[in-house]
CSV table of C-alpha atoms in Angstrom, one decimal:
chain,number,residue,atom,x,y,z
A,1,UNK,CA,0.0,0.0,0.0
A,2,UNK,CA,2.8,2.4,-0.8
A,3,UNK,CA,2.9,4.6,-3.8
A,4,UNK,CA,5.3,7.1,-5.1
A,5,UNK,CA,4.5,10.1,-7.3
A,6,UNK,CA,7.2,12.0,-9.2
A,7,UNK,CA,6.6,15.7,-9.6
A,8,UNK,CA,10.1,16.6,-10.8
A,9,UNK,CA,12.8,14.5,-12.3
A,10,UNK,CA,14.9,14.8,-9.1
A,11,UNK,CA,12.2,15.0,-6.5
A,12,UNK,CA,9.8,12.3,-5.2
A,13,UNK,CA,6.7,12.7,-2.9
A,14,UNK,CA,5.4,9.8,-0.8
A,15,UNK,CA,1.6,9.2,-0.7
A,16,UNK,CA,-0.1,8.8,2.5
A,17,UNK,CA,-3.2,6.6,3.1
A,18,UNK,CA,-6.1,6.1,5.6
A,19,UNK,CA,-8.0,2.8,6.0
A,20,UNK,CA,-11.1,2.0,7.9
A,21,UNK,CA,-14.8,1.0,7.8
A,22,UNK,CA,-17.8,3.3,7.1
A,23,UNK,CA,-21.5,2.4,7.2
A,24,UNK,CA,-22.8,1.3,3.8
A,25,UNK,CA,-25.6,3.9,3.8
A,26,UNK,CA,-23.0,6.7,4.2
A,27,UNK,CA,-20.6,5.4,1.6
A,28,UNK,CA,-21.8,7.5,-1.3
A,29,UNK,CA,-21.9,10.7,0.7
A,30,UNK,CA,-18.5,9.9,2.3
A,31,UNK,CA,-16.9,9.6,-1.2
A,32,UNK,CA,-18.6,12.9,-2.4
A,33,UNK,CA,-17.4,14.9,0.7
A,34,UNK,CA,-13.9,13.6,0.3
A,35,UNK,CA,-13.8,14.6,-3.3
A,36,UNK,CA,-15.0,18.1,-2.6
A,37,UNK,CA,-12.7,18.6,0.4
A,38,UNK,CA,-9.6,17.6,-1.4
A,39,UNK,CA,-10.7,19.0,-4.7
A,40,UNK,CA,-10.2,15.7,-6.3
A,41,UNK,CA,-6.6,15.3,-5.1
A,42,UNK,CA,-7.2,11.8,-3.6
A,43,UNK,CA,-7.9,8.3,-4.7
A,44,UNK,CA,-10.6,6.3,-2.9
A,45,UNK,CA,-11.2,2.6,-3.1
A,46,UNK,CA,-14.2,1.0,-1.4
A,47,UNK,CA,-15.3,-2.6,-1.1
A,48,UNK,CA,-18.5,-3.9,0.5
A,49,UNK,CA,-18.1,-6.6,3.2
A,50,UNK,CA,-19.8,-9.9,2.8
A,51,UNK,CA,-21.2,-10.0,6.3
A,52,UNK,CA,-22.4,-7.4,8.8
A,53,UNK,CA,-19.8,-6.0,11.2
A,54,UNK,CA,-20.4,-5.4,14.9
A,55,UNK,CA,-19.9,-1.7,15.5
A,56,UNK,CA,-17.5,-1.3,18.5
A,57,UNK,CA,-19.3,1.9,19.6
A,58,UNK,CA,-22.9,0.5,19.6
A,59,UNK,CA,-22.3,-3.3,19.7
A,60,UNK,CA,-24.9,-3.7,16.9
A,61,UNK,CA,-24.5,-5.4,13.6
A,62,UNK,CA,-24.2,-2.9,10.8
A,63,UNK,CA,-23.6,-3.3,7.1
A,64,UNK,CA,-20.3,-1.5,6.3
A,65,UNK,CA,-17.8,-1.0,3.5
A,66,UNK,CA,-14.0,-1.0,3.8
A,67,UNK,CA,-12.2,1.9,2.3
A,68,UNK,CA,-8.7,3.1,1.7
A,69,UNK,CA,-7.9,6.8,0.8
A,70,UNK,CA,-4.6,7.8,-0.9
A,71,UNK,CA,-3.6,11.4,-0.6
A,72,UNK,CA,-0.6,13.7,-0.7
A,73,UNK,CA,0.3,16.2,2.0
A,74,UNK,CA,-0.5,16.8,5.7
A,75,UNK,CA,-3.2,19.3,5.0
A,76,UNK,CA,-5.1,16.6,3.0
A,77,UNK,CA,-4.5,14.1,5.9
A,78,UNK,CA,-6.1,16.5,8.4
A,79,UNK,CA,-9.2,17.1,6.3
A,80,UNK,CA,-9.7,13.4,5.7
A,81,UNK,CA,-9.3,12.6,9.4
A,82,UNK,CA,-12.0,15.1,10.3
A,83,UNK,CA,-14.3,13.8,7.6
A,84,UNK,CA,-13.8,10.2,8.9
A,85,UNK,CA,-14.7,11.4,12.5
A,86,UNK,CA,-17.7,13.2,11.2
A,87,UNK,CA,-19.0,10.1,9.4
A,88,UNK,CA,-18.3,7.8,12.3
A,89,UNK,CA,-15.8,5.8,10.4
A,90,UNK,CA,-13.8,3.2,12.3
A,91,UNK,CA,-10.1,3.9,11.4
A,92,UNK,CA,-7.4,1.3,11.8
A,93,UNK,CA,-3.7,2.0,12.0
A,94,UNK,CA,-1.6,0.5,9.2
A,95,UNK,CA,2.2,1.1,8.9
A,96,UNK,CA,3.7,2.5,5.7
A,97,UNK,CA,6.8,0.4,5.9
A,98,UNK,CA,6.4,-2.8,3.8
A,99,UNK,CA,8.4,-4.8,6.3
A,100,UNK,CA,6.2,-3.6,9.2
A,101,UNK,CA,3.1,-4.4,7.2
A,102,UNK,CA,4.2,-8.0,6.7
A,103,UNK,CA,5.0,-8.3,10.4
A,104,UNK,CA,1.7,-6.8,11.4
A,105,UNK,CA,-0.1,-9.2,9.0
A,106,UNK,CA,1.7,-12.1,10.6
A,107,UNK,CA,0.8,-11.0,14.1
A,108,UNK,CA,-2.8,-10.5,13.2
A,109,UNK,CA,-3.0,-14.0,11.6
A,110,UNK,CA,-1.4,-15.5,14.7
A,111,UNK,CA,-3.7,-13.7,17.1
A,112,UNK,CA,-6.8,-14.7,15.1
A,113,UNK,CA,-5.6,-18.3,15.2
A,114,UNK,CA,-5.2,-18.1,19.0
A,115,UNK,CA,-8.6,-16.6,19.4
A,116,UNK,CA,-10.2,-19.2,17.2
A,117,UNK,CA,-8.5,-21.9,19.2
A,118,UNK,CA,-9.7,-20.4,22.4
A,119,UNK,CA,-13.3,-20.1,21.1
A,120,UNK,CA,-13.3,-23.7,19.9
A,121,UNK,CA,-12.0,-24.9,23.2
A,122,UNK,CA,-14.7,-22.9,25.0
A,123,UNK,CA,-17.4,-24.2,22.7
A,124,UNK,CA,-16.3,-27.8,23.4
A,125,UNK,CA,-16.3,-27.2,27.1
A,126,UNK,CA,-19.7,-25.6,26.9
A,127,UNK,CA,-21.2,-28.4,24.9
A,128,UNK,CA,-19.8,-31.0,27.3
A,129,UNK,CA,-21.1,-29.1,30.3
A,130,UNK,CA,-24.6,-28.7,28.8
A,131,UNK,CA,-24.6,-32.3,27.7
A,132,UNK,CA,-24.0,-33.4,31.3
A,133,UNK,CA,-26.5,-30.9,32.6
A,134,UNK,CA,-29.2,-32.1,30.2
A,135,UNK,CA,-29.5,-35.5,32.0
A,136,UNK,CA,-30.2,-33.7,35.3
A,137,UNK,CA,-32.1,-30.6,34.3
A,138,UNK,CA,-35.5,-32.3,34.8
A,139,UNK,CA,-34.6,-33.5,38.3
A,140,UNK,CA,-33.2,-30.1,39.2
A,141,UNK,CA,-36.3,-28.3,37.9
A,142,UNK,CA,-38.6,-30.7,39.8
A,143,UNK,CA,-36.6,-30.2,43.0
A,144,UNK,CA,-36.7,-26.4,42.7
A,145,UNK,CA,-40.5,-26.4,42.2
A,146,UNK,CA,-40.9,-28.7,45.2
A,147,UNK,CA,-38.6,-26.5,47.3
A,148,UNK,CA,-40.5,-23.3,46.3
A,149,UNK,CA,-43.8,-24.9,47.1
A,150,UNK,CA,-42.5,-26.0,50.5
A,151,UNK,CA,-41.1,-22.6,51.4
A,152,UNK,CA,-44.3,-21.0,50.2
A,153,UNK,CA,-46.3,-23.0,52.6
A,154,UNK,CA,-43.8,-22.6,55.4
A,155,UNK,CA,-44.1,-18.8,55.0
A,156,UNK,CA,-47.8,-19.0,55.8
A,157,UNK,CA,-47.2,-20.9,59.1
A,158,UNK,CA,-46.5,-19.3,62.5
A,159,UNK,CA,-43.8,-20.3,64.9
A,160,UNK,CA,-44.4,-21.4,68.4
A,161,UNK,CA,-41.2,-20.5,70.3
A,162,UNK,CA,-42.1,-22.3,73.5
A,163,UNK,CA,-42.9,-25.7,71.9
A,164,UNK,CA,-40.4,-25.2,69.0
A,165,UNK,CA,-42.9,-26.1,66.3
A,166,UNK,CA,-44.8,-24.7,63.4
A,167,UNK,CA,-48.5,-24.0,63.6
A,168,UNK,CA,-50.9,-23.8,60.7
A,169,UNK,CA,-54.5,-22.7,60.8
A,170,UNK,CA,-56.8,-23.3,57.9
A,171,UNK,CA,-60.3,-23.9,56.8
A,172,UNK,CA,-61.3,-27.2,55.1
A,173,UNK,CA,-64.5,-28.9,54.1
A,174,UNK,CA,-65.9,-31.5,56.6
A,175,UNK,CA,-65.7,-34.3,54.1
A,176,UNK,CA,-62.0,-33.6,53.5
A,177,UNK,CA,-61.0,-34.0,57.2
A,178,UNK,CA,-60.1,-37.7,56.9
A,179,UNK,CA,-58.3,-37.2,53.6
A,180,UNK,CA,-56.1,-34.5,55.2
A,181,UNK,CA,-55.3,-36.7,58.1
A,182,UNK,CA,-54.3,-39.6,55.8
A,183,UNK,CA,-52.1,-37.2,53.7
A,184,UNK,CA,-50.3,-36.0,56.9
A,185,UNK,CA,-49.8,-39.5,58.0
A,186,UNK,CA,-48.3,-40.5,54.7
A,187,UNK,CA,-46.0,-37.4,54.7
A,188,UNK,CA,-44.7,-38.4,58.2
A,189,UNK,CA,-44.1,-42.0,57.0
A,190,UNK,CA,-42.3,-41.0,53.8
A,191,UNK,CA,-40.1,-38.4,55.5
A,192,UNK,CA,-39.3,-40.7,58.4
A,193,UNK,CA,-39.9,-37.9,60.9
A,194,UNK,CA,-39.3,-38.6,64.6
A,195,UNK,CA,-42.3,-36.5,65.6
A,196,UNK,CA,-45.7,-36.9,63.9
A,197,UNK,CA,-48.1,-34.1,62.8
A,198,UNK,CA,-50.9,-33.2,65.1
A,199,UNK,CA,-54.3,-32.5,63.5
A,200,UNK,CA,-56.8,-30.9,65.7
A,201,UNK,CA,-60.2,-29.2,65.1
A,202,UNK,CA,-60.6,-25.8,66.7
A,203,UNK,CA,-63.6,-23.6,67.1
A,204,UNK,CA,-63.5,-20.1,65.6
A,205,UNK,CA,-65.8,-17.1,65.9
A,206,UNK,CA,-65.2,-16.1,62.3
A,207,UNK,CA,-67.6,-16.8,59.5
A,208,UNK,CA,-66.2,-19.7,57.4
A,209,UNK,CA,-65.3,-18.9,53.8
A,210,UNK,CA,-67.6,-20.1,51.0
A,211,UNK,CA,-66.5,-23.2,49.2
A,212,UNK,CA,-68.3,-24.8,46.2
A,213,UNK,CA,-66.9,-28.1,45.0
A,214,UNK,CA,-66.7,-28.0,41.2
A,215,UNK,CA,-65.6,-30.4,38.4
A,216,UNK,CA,-64.6,-29.9,34.8
A,217,UNK,CA,-68.3,-29.5,33.8
A,218,UNK,CA,-69.4,-27.0,36.4
A,219,UNK,CA,-66.2,-24.9,36.8
A,220,UNK,CA,-67.0,-22.6,33.9
A,221,UNK,CA,-70.5,-21.8,35.2
A,222,UNK,CA,-69.2,-21.3,38.7
A,223,UNK,CA,-66.6,-18.9,37.3
A,224,UNK,CA,-69.4,-16.8,35.8
A,225,UNK,CA,-71.2,-16.6,39.2
A,226,UNK,CA,-68.0,-15.8,41.1
A,227,UNK,CA,-67.3,-12.9,38.7
A,228,UNK,CA,-70.4,-11.2,39.9
A,229,UNK,CA,-70.0,-12.1,43.6
A,230,UNK,CA,-69.5,-14.9,46.1
A,231,UNK,CA,-72.4,-16.3,48.1
A,232,UNK,CA,-72.2,-16.3,51.8
A,233,UNK,CA,-71.5,-19.4,53.9
A,234,UNK,CA,-74.4,-22.0,53.6
A,235,UNK,CA,-76.2,-20.0,51.0
A,236,UNK,CA,-77.6,-21.8,47.9
A,237,UNK,CA,-75.1,-21.9,45.0
A,238,UNK,CA,-76.5,-20.0,42.1
A,239,UNK,CA,-74.1,-21.8,39.8
A,240,UNK,CA,-76.5,-24.8,39.7
A,241,UNK,CA,-79.3,-22.8,38.2
A,242,UNK,CA,-76.9,-21.0,35.8
A,243,UNK,CA,-76.2,-24.4,34.1
A,244,UNK,CA,-79.6,-24.0,32.4
A,245,UNK,CA,-80.4,-20.3,32.5
A,246,UNK,CA,-77.2,-18.9,31.1
A,247,UNK,CA,-77.1,-21.1,27.9
A,248,UNK,CA,-80.9,-20.6,27.4
A,249,UNK,CA,-80.6,-16.8,27.7
A,250,UNK,CA,-77.7,-16.9,25.3
A,251,UNK,CA,-79.7,-18.9,22.8
A,252,UNK,CA,-82.6,-16.4,23.0
A,253,UNK,CA,-80.1,-13.8,21.6
A,254,UNK,CA,-78.3,-16.3,19.3
A,255,UNK,CA,-81.1,-18.3,17.9
A,256,UNK,CA,-79.7,-19.7,14.7
A,257,UNK,CA,-79.5,-23.5,14.3
A,258,UNK,CA,-76.9,-23.1,11.5
A,259,UNK,CA,-74.5,-21.2,13.7
A,260,UNK,CA,-75.5,-23.5,16.6
A,261,UNK,CA,-74.3,-26.6,14.6
A,262,UNK,CA,-70.9,-25.0,14.0
A,263,UNK,CA,-70.6,-24.2,17.7
A,264,UNK,CA,-71.7,-27.8,18.5
A,265,UNK,CA,-69.0,-29.3,16.3
A,266,UNK,CA,-66.3,-27.1,17.8
A,267,UNK,CA,-67.3,-27.9,21.4
A,268,UNK,CA,-67.5,-31.6,20.7
A,269,UNK,CA,-64.0,-31.5,19.2
A,270,UNK,CA,-62.8,-29.7,22.4
A,271,UNK,CA,-64.5,-32.3,24.6
A,272,UNK,CA,-63.1,-35.2,22.6
A,273,UNK,CA,-59.5,-33.9,22.8
A,274,UNK,CA,-59.7,-32.4,26.3
A,275,UNK,CA,-56.9,-34.7,27.6
A,276,UNK,CA,-54.5,-33.8,24.8
A,277,UNK,CA,-55.3,-30.1,24.9
A,278,UNK,CA,-55.2,-30.0,28.7
A,279,UNK,CA,-51.5,-31.2,28.7
A,280,UNK,CA,-50.5,-28.5,26.2
A,281,UNK,CA,-49.7,-24.8,26.7
A,282,UNK,CA,-52.5,-22.9,25.0
A,283,UNK,CA,-52.7,-19.2,24.3
A,284,UNK,CA,-54.8,-16.8,26.4
A,285,UNK,CA,-57.8,-16.9,24.0
A,286,UNK,CA,-57.6,-20.7,23.4
A,287,UNK,CA,-57.2,-21.4,27.1
A,288,UNK,CA,-60.4,-19.5,27.8
A,289,UNK,CA,-62.3,-21.3,25.1
A,290,UNK,CA,-61.0,-24.7,26.3
A,291,UNK,CA,-62.0,-23.9,29.9
A,292,UNK,CA,-65.6,-23.2,28.8
A,293,UNK,CA,-66.0,-26.2,26.4
A,294,UNK,CA,-69.0,-27.6,28.3
A,295,UNK,CA,-70.5,-24.2,28.5
A,296,UNK,CA,-70.2,-23.8,24.8
A,297,UNK,CA,-71.6,-27.2,24.3
A,298,UNK,CA,-74.9,-26.4,26.1
A,299,UNK,CA,-75.0,-23.0,24.5
A,300,UNK,CA,-74.9,-24.6,21.0
A,301,UNK,CA,-77.6,-27.1,21.9
A,302,UNK,CA,-79.9,-24.4,23.1
A,303,UNK,CA,-79.1,-22.2,20.1
A,304,UNK,CA,-80.1,-25.0,17.8
A,305,UNK,CA,-83.4,-25.4,19.7
A,306,UNK,CA,-84.2,-21.7,19.6
A,307,UNK,CA,-83.0,-21.5,16.0
A,308,UNK,CA,-85.7,-24.0,15.0
A,309,UNK,CA,-88.2,-21.9,16.9
A,310,UNK,CA,-87.0,-18.7,15.1
A,311,UNK,CA,-86.7,-20.7,11.9
A,312,UNK,CA,-83.2,-19.2,11.4
A,313,UNK,CA,-80.5,-21.0,9.4
A,314,UNK,CA,-77.6,-18.5,8.8
A,315,UNK,CA,-80.3,-15.8,8.8
A,316,UNK,CA,-82.4,-17.7,6.2
A,317,UNK,CA,-85.9,-19.1,6.8
A,318,UNK,CA,-86.7,-22.6,5.8
A,319,UNK,CA,-90.1,-24.1,4.9
A,320,UNK,CA,-90.0,-27.5,6.4
A,321,UNK,CA,-92.6,-29.9,4.9
A,322,UNK,CA,-92.6,-32.0,8.1
A,323,UNK,CA,-94.1,-29.1,9.9
A,324,UNK,CA,-96.9,-28.7,7.3
A,325,UNK,CA,-95.4,-25.9,5.2
A,326,UNK,CA,-96.1,-22.2,5.4
A,327,UNK,CA,-99.7,-21.2,6.0
A,328,UNK,CA,-99.4,-18.0,4.0
A,329,UNK,CA,-99.3,-17.3,0.3
A,330,UNK,CA,-98.8,-14.2,-1.9
A,331,UNK,CA,-101.7,-12.2,-3.2
A,332,UNK,CA,-100.2,-12.1,-6.7
A,333,UNK,CA,-98.0,-14.6,-8.6
A,334,UNK,CA,-94.9,-12.4,-8.5
A,335,UNK,CA,-95.4,-11.5,-4.7
A,336,UNK,CA,-94.7,-7.8,-5.6
A,337,UNK,CA,-97.1,-6.5,-3.0
A,338,UNK,CA,-96.2,-8.9,-0.2
A,339,UNK,CA,-94.3,-6.3,1.8
A,340,UNK,CA,-97.0,-3.7,1.5
A,341,UNK,CA,-100.3,-5.5,1.3
A,342,UNK,CA,-99.2,-8.6,3.2
A,343,UNK,CA,-99.9,-12.3,2.6
A,344,UNK,CA,-103.0,-14.3,2.7
A,345,UNK,CA,-103.5,-17.2,5.1
A,346,UNK,CA,-104.5,-20.2,3.0
A,347,UNK,CA,-103.3,-23.2,5.1
A,348,UNK,CA,-103.1,-24.5,8.7
A,349,UNK,CA,-100.8,-22.9,11.3
A,350,UNK,CA,-97.1,-23.8,11.1
A,351,UNK,CA,-96.6,-26.6,13.5
A,352,UNK,CA,-93.3,-25.6,15.1
A,353,UNK,CA,-91.6,-22.2,15.3
A,354,UNK,CA,-92.1,-19.1,13.3
A,355,UNK,CA,-93.8,-19.5,9.9
A,356,UNK,CA,-91.3,-18.9,7.1
A,357,UNK,CA,-93.8,-16.8,5.2
A,358,UNK,CA,-94.1,-14.3,8.1
A,359,UNK,CA,-90.9,-12.5,7.1
A,360,UNK,CA,-92.6,-11.1,4.0
A,361,UNK,CA,-95.8,-10.1,5.9
A,362,UNK,CA,-96.5,-6.4,6.4
A,363,UNK,CA,-97.0,-7.0,10.1
A,364,UNK,CA,-94.0,-9.4,10.6
A,365,UNK,CA,-92.1,-9.2,13.8
A,366,UNK,CA,-88.4,-8.2,13.3
A,367,UNK,CA,-85.7,-10.2,15.0
């Protein structure tokens, strides 16, 4: 990278150069400013890099080009240095002596080789360490979860300093008393504790909390009731009545047996695959739909029922022959005056639901 320029037969001038990296988006502007600042008395060579470079200032990957600028004179060097600083170019020192250039090249190659060797050794050590950990990560995760659960419960207990023991006060259903005693006895046996756990019923002046036992069918209905308010102790559970009233009131608004069939198929698919879906991580929306699968099932059944009453199939009325057909006919063959003059009753009353001809009647009820 050394050039000589002969201005006179007996006088030679050495060319200086500056190397570095500049962002690709600024390369064209960088070249234009250099040309104007030096009035064309420079030679610029640029080459785009194959891969993005990590900017040492921002630690972000940026597409850059490598450049080398040849110039003559210290004044031109000063201008080029200022322009490089203004454009945020990363300049790298490079000696002008060819021997020092070769020495620097050898040092850089040796350093890169050492760094690559260090990186490879670190990667091998990391892979070996992770491989050993992979066999124990499940046991460690299970142990951490159990420890967190134990300490969470212990934080809720109170310490009896005189007896040097932990005391826990809690409410439980009457039917679960024997189950809790059996669980405590198994815990003492499995842990091989020297002192057993004492379970004793105490009387309290406080009002017990309300507890309603639910299952996978009733939990969605109970959630609706709890969202409005919790019943007091020994009050009737409104969730039992909601199993019928909520789907029916929904069907009164959503009376369409075509849409009801689609909801029925979707809910049956959720019920059929409930074990598979229950073991997976679902999204927020899908988790909510999965939790209310039995609620959607009843809502679809009631929607199909009220849809037949409304005679609605995707907002289209059907004239079912099994129900005797429509009892109304048009006054004229083209039915042009049906909306204004109305229809004429010529048959028996429609056996089930809304008569399909009632939609064209002048006194029809809008839905």
